[in-house]
Coordinates of C-alpha atoms in Angstrom, one line a residue:
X92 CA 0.0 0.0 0.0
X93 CA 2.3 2.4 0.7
X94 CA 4.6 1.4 -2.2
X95 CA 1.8 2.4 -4.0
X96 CA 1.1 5.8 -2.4
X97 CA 4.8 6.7 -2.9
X98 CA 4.4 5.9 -6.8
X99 CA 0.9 7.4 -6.9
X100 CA 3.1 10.7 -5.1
X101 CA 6.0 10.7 -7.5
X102 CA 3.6 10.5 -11.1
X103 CA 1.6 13.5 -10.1
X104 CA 5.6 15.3 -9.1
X105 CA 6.3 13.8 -12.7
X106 CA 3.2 15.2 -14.3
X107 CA 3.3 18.2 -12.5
X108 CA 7.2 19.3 -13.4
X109 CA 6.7 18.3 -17.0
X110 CA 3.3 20.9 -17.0
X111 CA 5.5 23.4 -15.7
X112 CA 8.4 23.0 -18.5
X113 CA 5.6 22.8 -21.2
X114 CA 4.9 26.6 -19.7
X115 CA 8.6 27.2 -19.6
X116 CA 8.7 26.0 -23.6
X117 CA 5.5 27.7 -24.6
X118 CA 7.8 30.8 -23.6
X119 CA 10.4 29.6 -25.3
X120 CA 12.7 28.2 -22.7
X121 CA 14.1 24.5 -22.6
X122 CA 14.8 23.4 -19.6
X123 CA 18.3 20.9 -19.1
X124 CA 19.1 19.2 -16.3
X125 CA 22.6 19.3 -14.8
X126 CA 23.8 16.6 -12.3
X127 CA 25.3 18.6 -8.5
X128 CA 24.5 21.8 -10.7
X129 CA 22.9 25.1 -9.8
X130 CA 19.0 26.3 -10.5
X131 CA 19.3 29.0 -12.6
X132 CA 17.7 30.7 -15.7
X133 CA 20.1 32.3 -18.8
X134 CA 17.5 34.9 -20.4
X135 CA 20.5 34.9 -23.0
X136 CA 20.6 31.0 -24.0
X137 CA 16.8 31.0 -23.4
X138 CA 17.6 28.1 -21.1
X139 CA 16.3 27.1 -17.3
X140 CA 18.8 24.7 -15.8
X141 CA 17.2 22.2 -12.9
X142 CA 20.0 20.0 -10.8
X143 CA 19.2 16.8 -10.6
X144 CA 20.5 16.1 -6.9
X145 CA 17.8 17.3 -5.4
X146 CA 14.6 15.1 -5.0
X147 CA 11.6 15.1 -7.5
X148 CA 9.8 17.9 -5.1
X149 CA 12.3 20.1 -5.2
X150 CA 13.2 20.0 -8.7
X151 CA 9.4 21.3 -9.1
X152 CA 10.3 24.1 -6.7
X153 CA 13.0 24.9 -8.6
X154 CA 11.2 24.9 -11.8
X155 CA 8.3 27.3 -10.8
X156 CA 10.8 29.9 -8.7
X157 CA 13.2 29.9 -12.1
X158 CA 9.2 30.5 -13.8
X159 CA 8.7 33.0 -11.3
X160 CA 11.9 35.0 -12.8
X161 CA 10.2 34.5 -16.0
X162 CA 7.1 36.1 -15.4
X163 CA 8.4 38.9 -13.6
X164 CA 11.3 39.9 -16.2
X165 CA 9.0 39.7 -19.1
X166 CA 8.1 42.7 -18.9
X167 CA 11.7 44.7 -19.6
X168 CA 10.6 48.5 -18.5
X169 CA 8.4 47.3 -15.6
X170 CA 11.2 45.0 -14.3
X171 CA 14.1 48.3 -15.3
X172 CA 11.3 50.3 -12.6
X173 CA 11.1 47.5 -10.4
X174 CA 14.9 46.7 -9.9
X175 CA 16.9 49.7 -11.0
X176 CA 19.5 48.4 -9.1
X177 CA 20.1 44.8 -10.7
X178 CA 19.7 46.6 -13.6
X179 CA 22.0 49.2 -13.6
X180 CA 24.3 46.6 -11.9
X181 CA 24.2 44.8 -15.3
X182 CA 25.0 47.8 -17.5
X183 CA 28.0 48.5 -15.7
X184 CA 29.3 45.7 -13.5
X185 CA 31.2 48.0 -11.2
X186 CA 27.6 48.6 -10.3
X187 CA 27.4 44.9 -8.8
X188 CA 29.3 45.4 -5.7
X189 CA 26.8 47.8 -4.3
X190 CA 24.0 47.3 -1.2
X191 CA 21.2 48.9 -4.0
X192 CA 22.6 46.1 -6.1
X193 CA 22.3 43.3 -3.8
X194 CA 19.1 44.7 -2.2
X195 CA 17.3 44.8 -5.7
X196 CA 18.5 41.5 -6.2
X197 CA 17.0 40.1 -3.1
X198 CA 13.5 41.6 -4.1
X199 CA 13.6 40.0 -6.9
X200 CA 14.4 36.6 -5.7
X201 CA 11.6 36.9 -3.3
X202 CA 8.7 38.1 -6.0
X203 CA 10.3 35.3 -8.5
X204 CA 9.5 32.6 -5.7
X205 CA 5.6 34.7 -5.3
X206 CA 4.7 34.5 -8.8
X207 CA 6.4 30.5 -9.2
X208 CA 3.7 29.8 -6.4
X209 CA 1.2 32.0 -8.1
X210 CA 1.4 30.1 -11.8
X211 CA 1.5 26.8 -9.6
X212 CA -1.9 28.0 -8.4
X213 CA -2.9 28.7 -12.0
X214 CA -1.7 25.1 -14.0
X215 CA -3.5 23.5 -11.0
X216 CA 0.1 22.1 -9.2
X217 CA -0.8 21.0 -5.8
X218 CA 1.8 22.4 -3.4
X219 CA 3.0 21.4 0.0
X220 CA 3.0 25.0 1.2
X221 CA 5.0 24.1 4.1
X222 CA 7.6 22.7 1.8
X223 CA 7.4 25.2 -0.2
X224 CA 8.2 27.5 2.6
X225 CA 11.0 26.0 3.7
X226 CA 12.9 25.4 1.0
X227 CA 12.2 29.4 -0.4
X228 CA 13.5 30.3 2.8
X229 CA 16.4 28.0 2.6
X230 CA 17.1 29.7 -1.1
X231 CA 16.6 33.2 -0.1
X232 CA 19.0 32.9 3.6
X233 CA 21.6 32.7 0.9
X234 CA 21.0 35.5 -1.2
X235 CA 20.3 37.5 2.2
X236 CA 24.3 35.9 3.2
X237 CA 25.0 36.7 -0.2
X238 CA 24.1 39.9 -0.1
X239 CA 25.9 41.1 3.6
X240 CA 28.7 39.2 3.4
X241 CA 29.9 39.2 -0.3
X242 CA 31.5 42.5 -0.3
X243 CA 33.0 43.7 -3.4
X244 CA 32.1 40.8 -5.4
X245 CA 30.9 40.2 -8.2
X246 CA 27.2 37.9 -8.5
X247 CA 27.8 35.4 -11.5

C-alpha cells in the first residue's frame, strides 16, 4: 500500500514538473538538467537549468521559482522600474558590488519565488505549502548571506 502511495506521489511530481516545463517551452525556454548543478535561468541562452541532486519535489520548486523569474522579467521597463538596481548593476558591472545592487537582487528573488507559487496556483500544481516555505527560505538565507557578506564581489 504504501509502495503504492509513494508511486501514486511521485507520477503526479512527474506530471506536474513536465506541466511546468511545457509553460517554460511555450515561452520559449528548454529546460536541461545538470547533475550537483545550480538552479538557474540564462535569459540569453533562453535556457532554465534544474540540478538533478535534489529530490523530485524540489526540482518542481526549482522549476516554478526559475518561472517565477520569468514572469516577472518579461516585462523589460516594468522589471528596469522594479529593480533599478540589478539593472544598472548589469550595464555597468562596477555597479554589482553595491548594497542597491544586492538589495534589488534580493527583491527580486523573493517576487520570483511569489509569482512561481502563483502560476502553480494557475496550472492547478498541488503544493506542500509548508515545503514550499522552507525550501524558499532556505534559497533566499543565501541570497540575504549573499548579499551582507559578499563585499566587493561580483554575482555570476
Amino acid at each position: 500500500y504504501i509502495i503504492a502511495v509513494v508511486s501514486f506521489f511521485m507520477d503526479i511530481l512527474e506530471e506536474s514538473f513536465q506541466k511546468v516545463a511545457n509553460w517554460a517551452k511555450n515561452k520559449g525556454f528548454s529546460v536541461v538538467f545538470e547533475h550537483n548543478g545550480h538552479n538557474n535561468i540564462s535569459f540569453d541562452d533562453m535556457i532554465i537549468t534544474i540540478n538533478t541532486s535534489e529530490g523530485p519535489e524540489t526540482r518542481l520548486f526549482s522549476l516554478l521559482h526559475e518561472c517565477g523569474h520569468v514572469l516577472v522579467c518579461q516585462d523589460f521597463q516594468r522589471y528596469k522600474e522594479a529593480f533599478p538596481g540589478v539593472w544598472e548593476g548589469t550595464i555597468d558591472k562596477r555597479k554589482s558590488r553595491s548594497k542597491h545592487y544586492r538589495v534589488s537582487l534580493v527583491e527580486e528573488e523573493m517576487l520570483a519565488w511569489r509569482r512561481g507559487l502563483k502560476l502553480a496556483k494557475r496550472l492547478n500544481i498541488p503544493i506542500n505549502e509548508e515545503k514550499w516555505n522552507k525550501h524558499k527560505a532556505d534559497c533566499l538565507y543565501t541570497y540575504l548571506r549573499w548579499a551582507v557578506i559578499t563585499v566587493g564581489k561580483v554575482h555570476g
